[in-house]
Coordinates of C-alpha atoms in Angstrom, one line a residue:
M124 CA 102.0 87.8 21.9
L125 CA 100.3 86.1 19.0
A126 CA 97.7 84.1 21.3
L127 CA 97.0 87.4 23.0
W128 CA 96.8 89.5 20.1
L129 CA 94.2 87.1 18.3
L130 CA 92.2 87.0 21.3
M131 CA 92.2 91.0 21.1
Y132 CA 91.2 90.7 17.5
R133 CA 88.4 88.5 18.2
A134 CA 86.9 90.4 21.0
V135 CA 86.9 93.8 19.1
T136 CA 85.6 91.7 15.8
P137 CA 82.2 94.0 15.5
M138 CA 84.6 97.5 15.4
A139 CA 87.7 95.7 14.3
L140 CA 88.1 97.7 11.0
T141 CA 86.8 100.9 12.4
P142 CA 89.1 103.7 13.5
M143 CA 88.4 103.2 16.9
G144 CA 89.1 99.2 16.8
L145 CA 92.2 100.0 14.7
I146 CA 93.5 102.1 17.4
V147 CA 92.6 99.5 20.3
L148 CA 94.3 96.8 18.3
S149 CA 97.4 99.0 17.8
L150 CA 97.9 100.4 21.5
Y151 CA 97.3 96.4 22.8
T152 CA 99.8 95.5 20.7
V153 CA 102.5 97.8 22.2
L154 CA 101.8 96.2 25.5
L155 CA 102.5 92.6 24.6
P156 CA 106.4 92.3 24.5
W157 CA 106.3 93.4 28.1
L158 CA 103.7 91.1 29.3
S159 CA 105.0 88.4 27.2
I160 CA 108.9 89.0 28.8
G161 CA 107.2 89.1 32.4
T162 CA 105.3 86.0 32.0
W163 CA 108.5 83.9 31.0
N164 CA 110.6 85.6 33.6
A165 CA 108.0 84.5 36.2
I166 CA 107.5 80.9 34.8
I167 CA 111.2 80.2 34.7
G168 CA 112.3 81.8 38.0
F169 CA 109.4 79.8 39.6
V170 CA 110.9 76.6 38.3
L171 CA 114.3 77.4 39.4
L172 CA 113.4 78.8 42.7
R173 CA 111.1 75.7 43.5
F174 CA 112.8 73.1 41.6
R175 CA 116.7 73.7 41.7
V176 CA 118.5 73.2 45.3
D177 CA 121.4 75.5 43.9
P178 CA 119.6 77.6 41.3
L179 CA 123.1 79.6 40.7
A180 CA 124.5 76.4 39.4
S181 CA 121.9 76.9 36.7
L182 CA 122.7 80.6 35.8
L183 CA 126.5 80.9 36.6
P184 CA 129.8 79.2 35.4
Q185 CA 130.7 76.4 37.7
A186 CA 133.8 78.3 38.9
V187 CA 131.6 81.4 39.7
A188 CA 128.7 79.4 41.1
H189 CA 131.3 77.5 43.6
A190 CA 132.9 80.9 44.6
A191 CA 129.6 82.3 45.6
H192 CA 129.3 79.5 48.3
A193 CA 133.2 79.6 49.1
D194 CA 132.9 81.9 52.1
Q195 CA 136.5 81.9 53.5
D196 CA 137.8 79.1 51.6
Q197 CA 139.0 81.4 48.7
P198 CA 141.3 84.2 50.0
I199 CA 140.9 87.6 48.8
T200 CA 143.9 88.5 46.4
A201 CA 142.6 91.6 44.2
S202 CA 142.4 95.1 45.3
T203 CA 139.2 96.6 45.0
A204 CA 138.1 100.3 45.3
L205 CA 134.6 100.8 47.0
L206 CA 132.9 103.9 45.1
V207 CA 130.5 106.0 47.0
C208 CA 128.8 108.2 44.8
V209 CA 127.2 111.4 46.4
R210 CA 125.2 114.5 45.5
N211 CA 123.9 116.9 47.9
E212 CA 123.1 114.0 50.5
N213 CA 123.2 113.8 54.2
P214 CA 126.8 113.1 55.0
T215 CA 125.8 111.8 58.4
Q216 CA 123.7 108.9 57.0
V217 CA 126.2 108.0 54.3
I218 CA 128.8 107.7 57.0
R219 CA 127.0 105.5 59.1
N220 CA 126.3 102.9 56.5
L221 CA 129.9 103.1 55.4
S222 CA 131.1 102.6 58.9
L223 CA 129.3 99.4 59.3
T224 CA 130.8 98.2 56.0
V225 CA 134.1 98.9 56.8
D226 CA 133.8 97.2 60.0
G227 CA 132.7 94.3 58.1
L228 CA 135.6 93.7 56.2
V229 CA 137.9 94.5 58.9
Q230 CA 136.2 91.5 61.2
A231 CA 137.1 89.6 58.0
G232 CA 140.6 90.3 57.9
A233 CA 140.1 91.8 54.2
A234 CA 140.2 95.7 54.7
S235 CA 143.9 96.0 53.3
F236 CA 142.5 94.9 49.9
F237 CA 140.0 97.7 49.8
H238 CA 140.1 101.6 49.2
L239 CA 137.1 103.6 49.9
Y240 CA 136.6 106.6 47.7
I241 CA 134.2 109.0 48.3
L242 CA 133.1 110.7 45.0
S243 CA 131.2 114.0 45.5
D244 CA 129.3 115.8 43.1
T245 CA 127.6 118.0 45.6
N246 CA 126.9 121.4 44.2
D247 CA 125.4 123.1 47.1
P248 CA 128.1 125.5 48.8
Q249 CA 126.8 125.2 52.0
L250 CA 126.4 121.5 52.0
A251 CA 129.7 121.1 50.2
A252 CA 131.3 122.5 53.1
T253 CA 129.6 120.5 55.9
E254 CA 130.2 117.6 53.8
A255 CA 133.9 118.1 53.6
L256 CA 134.3 118.6 57.1
K257 CA 132.2 115.3 58.0
F258 CA 134.1 113.4 55.4
E259 CA 137.4 114.4 56.5
A260 CA 136.8 113.7 60.2
F261 CA 135.6 110.1 59.0
K262 CA 138.9 109.7 56.8
A263 CA 140.8 110.6 60.2
T264 CA 138.7 108.1 62.2
A265 CA 138.8 105.3 59.9
A266 CA 142.8 105.7 58.8
Q267 CA 143.6 102.6 60.8
E268 CA 141.2 100.3 59.2
I269 CA 141.0 101.3 55.5
D270 CA 142.4 103.8 53.2
L271 CA 139.9 106.4 52.2
T272 CA 140.0 109.3 49.6
Y273 CA 137.6 112.2 49.5
R274 CA 137.0 114.0 46.3
R275 CA 134.4 116.7 45.2
R276 CA 134.1 117.7 41.5
D277 CA 132.8 121.3 41.0
I278 CA 131.1 120.4 37.7
N279 CA 129.3 117.2 37.6
E280 CA 129.8 116.4 33.8
G281 CA 128.2 113.3 33.1
Y282 CA 126.3 112.8 36.0
K283 CA 127.3 109.8 38.1
A284 CA 128.7 108.1 35.1
G285 CA 131.0 110.8 34.6
N286 CA 131.6 111.1 38.2
V287 CA 132.6 107.2 38.1
H288 CA 134.8 107.6 34.8
D289 CA 136.7 110.4 36.6
F290 CA 137.8 108.0 39.1
C291 CA 138.8 105.0 36.6
E292 CA 141.1 107.7 34.7
R293 CA 142.6 109.3 38.0
W294 CA 143.1 105.9 40.2
G295 CA 141.7 103.1 38.2
D296 CA 145.1 101.9 37.5
Q297 CA 145.7 101.3 41.4
H298 CA 143.0 98.7 41.7
D299 CA 141.7 95.7 40.0
F300 CA 137.9 95.8 40.8
A301 CA 135.5 98.6 42.0
L302 CA 132.3 98.4 43.8
T303 CA 129.6 100.8 43.2
L304 CA 127.6 102.2 46.0
D305 CA 124.8 105.2 46.0
A306 CA 124.3 107.4 49.1
D307 CA 121.4 105.2 50.3
S308 CA 123.4 101.8 49.7
F309 CA 124.4 99.7 52.3
M310 CA 126.2 96.2 51.9
S311 CA 127.7 94.0 54.5
G312 CA 131.3 92.9 54.4
S313 CA 130.4 89.2 53.8
A314 CA 128.0 90.3 50.7
I315 CA 131.2 92.6 49.2
L316 CA 133.6 89.7 49.7
R317 CA 131.3 87.2 48.0
L318 CA 131.1 89.4 44.9
V319 CA 135.1 89.9 44.9
R320 CA 135.4 86.0 45.1
M321 CA 133.0 85.2 42.3
M322 CA 134.9 88.0 40.0
Q323 CA 138.2 86.4 41.1
A324 CA 137.0 83.1 40.0
D325 CA 136.3 84.3 36.2
P326 CA 138.7 86.7 34.4
Q327 CA 136.2 87.3 31.6
L328 CA 133.6 88.5 34.4
G329 CA 133.4 92.1 33.7
I330 CA 130.5 93.3 35.8
L331 CA 128.8 91.3 38.5
Q332 CA 125.5 93.0 39.9
G333 CA 124.3 91.8 43.3
L334 CA 120.6 91.4 44.0
V335 CA 119.3 94.7 46.0
V336 CA 116.6 94.6 48.3
A337 CA 114.8 97.5 50.2
M338 CA 115.6 98.3 53.8
P339 CA 112.6 98.2 56.2
S340 CA 110.6 101.1 56.6
Q341 CA 107.8 102.9 58.6
S342 CA 106.7 105.0 55.9
G343 CA 103.3 103.4 54.5
F344 CA 103.9 104.1 51.0
T345 CA 107.4 102.5 51.2
R346 CA 106.2 99.5 52.9
L347 CA 103.5 98.6 50.2
F348 CA 105.8 99.2 47.5
Q349 CA 109.0 97.4 48.4
F350 CA 106.8 94.3 49.5
G351 CA 105.6 94.2 46.1
M352 CA 109.0 94.6 44.8
R353 CA 110.3 91.9 46.6
L354 CA 107.7 89.6 45.5
G355 CA 107.9 90.6 41.9
M356 CA 111.8 90.7 41.9
R357 CA 112.3 87.3 43.1
S358 CA 110.9 85.3 40.0
W359 CA 111.6 88.1 37.7
T360 CA 115.3 88.5 38.2
M361 CA 116.0 84.8 38.5
G362 CA 114.0 84.0 35.2
S363 CA 115.9 86.8 33.4
A364 CA 119.2 85.9 34.8
W365 CA 118.6 82.4 33.1
W366 CA 117.8 83.7 29.5
Q367 CA 120.0 86.8 29.5
G368 CA 123.2 84.7 30.6
D369 CA 126.4 86.7 30.1
C370 CA 124.3 89.7 28.6
G371 CA 123.2 90.3 32.2
P372 CA 121.9 93.8 33.7
Y373 CA 123.6 96.6 35.5
W374 CA 121.7 98.5 38.1
G375 CA 124.6 101.2 38.8
H376 CA 125.0 100.2 42.3
N377 CA 125.6 97.4 44.6
A378 CA 127.5 96.0 41.9
L379 CA 131.4 95.0 41.0
F380 CA 133.1 95.9 37.7
R381 CA 136.4 95.1 36.5
I382 CA 138.3 98.5 36.3
K383 CA 140.5 98.1 33.3
P384 CA 138.0 97.2 30.7
F385 CA 135.3 99.2 32.1
T386 CA 137.8 102.1 31.7
E387 CA 138.6 101.4 28.1
F388 CA 135.3 100.2 26.7
C389 CA 132.7 101.7 28.8
K390 CA 133.0 105.5 28.4
L391 CA 129.6 106.9 27.4
P392 CA 128.9 108.3 24.2
L393 CA 127.1 111.7 23.8
L394 CA 123.9 111.8 22.5
K395 CA 122.8 114.2 19.8
P396 CA 122.8 117.7 20.8
D397 CA 120.1 119.7 21.5
R398 CA 119.6 123.7 21.8
F399 CA 121.4 123.5 24.8
G400 CA 124.3 121.4 23.3
P401 CA 125.6 117.9 23.6
R402 CA 123.3 115.7 26.0
H403 CA 124.6 113.0 28.5
I404 CA 123.1 109.8 29.2
L405 CA 120.9 109.6 32.3
S406 CA 120.3 106.0 32.7
H407 CA 123.9 105.0 32.1
D408 CA 124.2 101.7 33.8
Q409 CA 122.5 99.3 31.1
V410 CA 124.4 101.2 28.4
E411 CA 127.7 100.2 30.3
A412 CA 126.6 96.8 30.5
V413 CA 125.9 96.5 26.7
L414 CA 129.4 98.3 26.1
M415 CA 131.2 95.8 28.5
R416 CA 129.7 92.7 26.7
R417 CA 130.5 94.1 23.5
A418 CA 134.3 94.3 24.4
G419 CA 134.1 90.5 25.2
Y420 CA 133.7 90.5 28.8
H421 CA 130.4 88.8 30.8
V422 CA 127.8 90.9 32.7
R423 CA 126.0 88.8 35.1
V424 CA 123.7 89.1 38.2
M425 CA 123.7 86.9 41.1
P426 CA 119.8 86.9 41.7
L427 CA 119.8 85.7 45.5
E428 CA 119.3 88.1 48.6
D429 CA 122.4 88.7 50.2
A430 CA 123.1 91.4 52.8
S431 CA 122.7 94.0 50.0
W432 CA 120.2 96.8 50.6
E433 CA 119.2 100.1 49.2
Q434 CA 116.4 102.8 50.4
N435 CA 113.3 103.2 48.8
P436 CA 111.5 106.6 48.2
P437 CA 109.3 107.5 51.2
T438 CA 106.1 108.9 49.6
L439 CA 104.4 108.6 46.2
P440 CA 105.6 112.2 44.9
E441 CA 109.4 111.1 45.7
F442 CA 108.7 108.0 43.9
V443 CA 107.2 109.6 40.8
Q444 CA 110.0 112.0 40.5
R445 CA 112.8 109.0 40.6
D446 CA 110.6 107.1 38.3
L447 CA 110.4 110.1 35.5
R448 CA 114.2 110.4 35.8
W449 CA 114.5 106.8 34.5
C450 CA 111.8 107.2 32.2
E451 CA 113.9 109.9 30.7
G452 CA 117.1 107.9 30.6
N453 CA 115.5 104.8 29.3
M454 CA 114.0 106.6 26.3
Q455 CA 117.5 107.8 25.4
Y456 CA 118.4 104.2 24.4
G457 CA 116.7 104.7 21.1
E458 CA 119.7 106.7 19.9
L459 CA 122.1 103.7 21.0
I460 CA 120.1 100.6 19.9
R461 CA 122.0 100.4 16.5
L462 CA 125.5 100.9 18.0
P463 CA 127.8 98.4 16.1
K464 CA 128.7 94.8 17.1
L465 CA 126.2 94.9 20.3
A466 CA 125.2 91.4 21.2
F467 CA 121.5 90.4 20.0
V468 CA 120.4 89.9 23.7
S469 CA 122.0 93.3 24.5
R470 CA 120.1 95.2 22.0
I471 CA 116.7 93.3 23.4
Q472 CA 117.5 94.7 26.8
L473 CA 117.6 98.1 25.4
V474 CA 114.6 97.6 23.7
L475 CA 112.8 96.1 26.9
A476 CA 114.1 99.3 28.7
M477 CA 112.2 101.5 26.4
L478 CA 109.1 99.6 26.5
M479 CA 108.9 99.6 30.2
F480 CA 107.7 103.1 29.9
A481 CA 106.6 103.0 26.1
G482 CA 104.0 101.0 27.5
A483 CA 102.3 103.8 29.5
P484 CA 100.9 105.5 26.5
A485 CA 99.0 102.6 25.4
W486 CA 97.6 101.8 28.7
I487 CA 96.2 105.4 29.0
G488 CA 95.3 105.2 25.5
L489 CA 93.1 102.2 26.0
M490 CA 91.5 103.8 29.1
L491 CA 90.8 106.9 27.0
C492 CA 89.3 104.7 24.3
A493 CA 87.1 102.7 26.9
G494 CA 85.6 106.0 28.2
V495 CA 85.1 107.2 24.6
S496 CA 83.4 104.0 23.5
A497 CA 81.2 104.0 26.6
T498 CA 79.7 107.6 25.1
M499 CA 79.3 106.4 21.6
T500 CA 77.5 103.1 22.5
S501 CA 74.9 102.1 25.2
Q502 CA 75.3 98.4 23.7
L503 CA 78.7 97.0 24.8
S504 CA 77.8 93.8 22.7
S505 CA 77.8 96.1 19.4
A506 CA 81.4 96.8 19.9
F507 CA 82.9 94.0 21.3
N508 CA 82.4 90.1 21.9
I509 CA 81.6 90.3 25.5
D510 CA 82.8 86.9 26.4
L511 CA 86.0 87.1 24.8
L512 CA 86.6 90.5 26.4
K513 CA 86.0 89.0 29.9
L514 CA 88.7 86.4 28.9
L515 CA 91.1 88.7 27.6
F516 CA 90.5 90.9 30.7
V517 CA 91.4 88.4 32.9
A518 CA 94.4 86.9 31.1
T519 CA 95.9 90.7 30.8
L520 CA 95.6 91.0 34.5
V521 CA 97.0 87.8 35.5
L522 CA 100.1 87.9 33.1
F523 CA 100.5 91.3 34.5
Y524 CA 100.8 90.2 37.8
L525 CA 102.4 86.6 37.2
P526 CA 105.9 87.7 38.7
K527 CA 104.3 88.3 41.8
I528 CA 102.1 85.3 41.8
A529 CA 105.1 83.1 41.1
S530 CA 106.8 84.5 43.9
A531 CA 103.9 84.3 46.4
V532 CA 103.4 80.8 45.4
D533 CA 107.0 79.8 46.2
V534 CA 106.9 81.5 49.6
M535 CA 103.8 79.7 50.3
C536 CA 105.3 76.3 49.5
S537 CA 107.9 76.6 51.8
K538 CA 107.6 76.9 55.7
K539 CA 110.8 78.7 56.4
Q540 CA 110.0 81.5 53.8
R541 CA 106.3 81.8 55.0
M542 CA 107.9 82.4 58.5
A543 CA 110.3 84.8 57.4
F544 CA 107.4 87.0 56.2
G545 CA 105.7 86.8 59.6
G546 CA 103.6 83.8 59.1
P547 CA 101.1 82.7 56.2
G548 CA 98.4 85.2 57.7
K549 CA 100.4 88.2 57.5
F550 CA 102.1 87.2 54.3
L551 CA 98.6 86.8 52.4
L552 CA 97.4 90.0 54.0
G553 CA 100.5 91.7 52.6
V554 CA 99.9 90.4 49.4
F555 CA 95.9 91.4 49.2
I556 CA 96.5 94.9 50.6
E557 CA 99.8 95.1 48.0
T558 CA 97.8 94.0 45.1
L559 CA 94.9 96.6 45.9
F560 CA 98.2 99.2 46.1
S561 CA 99.6 98.2 43.0
L562 CA 96.1 98.4 40.9
M563 CA 95.8 102.0 42.2
I564 CA 99.5 102.9 41.8
C565 CA 100.2 101.5 38.5
P566 CA 97.5 104.0 36.4
I567 CA 99.0 106.8 38.3
M568 CA 102.5 106.1 37.0
W569 CA 101.0 105.3 33.5
F570 CA 99.7 108.4 33.6
N571 CA 102.7 110.5 34.8
Q572 CA 105.0 108.6 32.3
T573 CA 102.5 109.3 29.7
V574 CA 102.5 113.2 30.3
Y575 CA 106.3 113.1 30.7
L576 CA 107.0 111.5 27.4
G577 CA 105.0 114.0 25.6
R578 CA 107.3 116.6 27.2
L579 CA 110.3 114.9 26.1
F580 CA 108.8 114.8 22.5
T581 CA 108.3 118.5 22.7
G582 CA 112.1 119.1 23.7
R583 CA 111.4 119.5 27.5
S584 CA 113.6 117.7 29.8
K585 CA 113.8 117.5 33.5
G586 CA 117.5 116.2 33.8
W587 CA 118.6 114.8 36.9
V588 CA 117.4 115.9 40.2
G589 CA 117.8 115.1 43.9
Q590 CA 115.5 113.2 46.0
T591 CA 114.3 113.5 49.5
R592 CA 115.1 110.1 51.1
D593 CA 113.6 111.1 54.7
D594 CA 110.2 110.1 55.7
H595 CA 108.1 113.3 55.5
S596 CA 104.1 113.9 55.3
V597 CA 102.6 115.3 51.8
A598 CA 100.5 118.1 52.2
W599 CA 96.9 118.3 50.9
L600 CA 97.5 121.2 48.7
S601 CA 100.7 119.7 47.3
A602 CA 98.8 116.6 46.5
V603 CA 96.1 118.7 44.5
R604 CA 98.6 120.5 42.7
L605 CA 100.5 117.3 41.3
Y606 CA 97.3 115.1 40.7
W607 CA 94.5 117.0 39.7
L608 CA 94.9 116.2 36.2
H609 CA 94.8 112.5 36.9
T610 CA 91.8 112.8 39.0
V611 CA 89.7 114.7 36.3
F612 CA 90.8 112.1 33.9
G613 CA 90.0 109.1 35.8
C614 CA 86.5 110.5 37.3
A615 CA 85.5 111.5 33.7
C616 CA 86.2 107.9 32.3
L617 CA 84.9 106.3 35.2
I618 CA 81.6 108.6 35.4
A619 CA 81.2 107.9 31.3
I620 CA 81.3 104.1 31.9
A621 CA 78.9 104.2 34.9
V622 CA 76.2 106.3 33.0
N623 CA 76.6 104.4 29.5
L624 CA 78.1 101.0 30.3
P625 CA 77.0 100.4 34.0
H626 CA 77.8 96.5 33.6
A627 CA 81.4 97.3 32.6
F628 CA 81.8 99.7 35.7
V629 CA 83.3 97.0 38.0
Y630 CA 85.9 95.9 35.4
S631 CA 87.0 99.6 34.6
L632 CA 88.0 100.0 38.4
F633 CA 90.6 97.7 38.0
F634 CA 92.4 99.9 35.7
L635 CA 90.7 103.6 36.5
L636 CA 90.3 103.8 40.4
G637 CA 93.9 104.8 40.9
L638 CA 93.6 107.9 38.8
A639 CA 90.2 108.9 40.6
V640 CA 92.2 108.8 44.1
P641 CA 95.5 109.9 43.5
I642 CA 95.5 112.7 46.0
P643 CA 93.9 111.1 49.3
L644 CA 96.2 108.0 48.3
A645 CA 99.6 110.4 48.2
V646 CA 98.6 112.0 51.4
I647 CA 97.5 109.1 53.5
L648 CA 100.0 107.0 52.7
S649 CA 102.8 109.7 53.9
W650 CA 101.0 110.0 57.5
P651 CA 103.2 108.9 60.1
S652 CA 100.4 107.2 62.2
V653 CA 99.5 105.2 58.9
G654 CA 103.0 103.8 58.7
R655 CA 103.1 103.3 62.5
W656 CA 99.8 101.2 62.0
M657 CA 101.0 99.1 59.3
T658 CA 104.3 98.2 61.1
L659 CA 102.5 97.4 64.1
K660 CA 99.9 94.8 62.1
G661 CA 102.9 93.5 60.1
V662 CA 101.2 94.8 56.9
G663 CA 104.0 94.6 54.2
Q664 CA 106.4 92.8 56.5
L665 CA 109.9 92.0 55.2
P666 CA 112.1 89.2 56.4
E667 CA 114.6 91.6 57.8
E668 CA 111.8 92.6 60.4
T669 CA 110.9 89.0 61.3
M670 CA 114.6 87.9 61.7
P671 CA 116.7 91.1 61.6
P672 CA 120.2 90.7 60.3
K673 CA 122.8 91.7 62.7
D674 CA 124.0 94.4 60.0
L675 CA 120.8 96.2 59.9
L676 CA 120.4 96.2 63.7
L677 CA 123.9 98.0 63.8
L678 CA 122.3 100.7 61.5
E679 CA 120.0 101.6 64.2
L680 CA 117.0 101.8 61.9
P681 CA 113.6 102.8 63.3
A682 CA 111.8 100.7 66.1
L683 CA 110.2 98.2 63.7
L684 CA 113.4 96.2 64.0
T685 CA 114.4 96.6 67.6
R686 CA 110.6 95.9 68.4
Q687 CA 110.8 92.4 66.8
V688 CA 113.9 91.4 68.7

């Protein structure tokens, strides 16, 4: 962080003590913690992935790591509740996923140790009636295989966290562990049993988060987004698991927790009231993790892919909506950082969760400063040290993408992994196209987050809203309504730089191009024809498409899986 800051200071030395120079230095300083932590996560994760035969042995206690590989060697003895939290969802899809999960537990001979709870917060009367009929019918069908309880709350107090704690207070004393699943989650029976065996092996383990990867999709936007996430997550999660240790993360789904301490110690506090009354925490998961650790129980993540999936948003507007909900929830952590007796690493996690979004105004501010500086001077050398500025540009870009770079190098070093992604040609093509996609998407997200943080600062909250999970096209008029301001800002900055500093124009495209084209990007990547073409050419191809797991084939996903078979 210090090295990057000094490089920035030297790069802006001609104007460092001017108001503009001080603003630029301050904005860049805000970005440094996130850049630094991403860099070290990537380096540590790459070392573990590349040079450890069993990375889990470096991350988990010996008994827990052994249980992760035990399979049938260790019997299931604990009673586990499967908690499926739904709110205004398609019950048919939820039942489809759960049926296969239950089948996996039955085939393993372990279904008697599990009880399935469908915890509904649905507030749409018509959907609630349909939901009740379908889930009761599912209960009758599955009665011979697994115990099932369906409950719907009339008032969804506390959102999902309140839903789960309502279960803990009503039925928690009947079970040892609970596994949380979202409506779009799918876990194989073997993945669930692995987590249970791991938690059985360590009575101090309070929360065990399994690694969640994306289901294959034919949406063009989703294919590119989750291909990039798959790359970045491999090294990032492995590296962060190493230094976080027993203060690990909890993502709220596809994870196992020990019910007794969770009920006793992890009930969320209310935030300071606003004009509408007391406020509930939206991003509940990481708060529950730090409260569990404060109680003396360990929170760990198993950062290896293990038949645990989720469904990602199908379009840019849906992704933005989910991201802004997380943004609001994470920024609430400012009121919780000073909770008494938190572990030091737990406080760091809360700070980093806030910086993930607090950095957005800094990025947008730097772009604005670039545009304003371009109108103030026609000689870049009079305001900046050009050579150092180029070095800073390259260093920042490399460090920002280092988690993906590290994962891509790890894949290319392994023939098995290369072939799992469709071969080196398809993989490198996917890396190239996803990098261009990411360069355009990131500024769009920063702009949205900046505007939304401004709304939060003035007391306007969006709260918890549902999301559309099915593929659909984005209309041009809808995209214009959503992204006209982004376009105006991006085009204005690019024009100012092109006119006044043409030799800096190419560099500015790395950070401003996305803000000039969000409208066509949102529309085109939602077209089914584009998604089909990308699927046919293998753009953004995941290992699940190359070698489809039996569990995903049984889900009857789109033809991208069955075509490969």
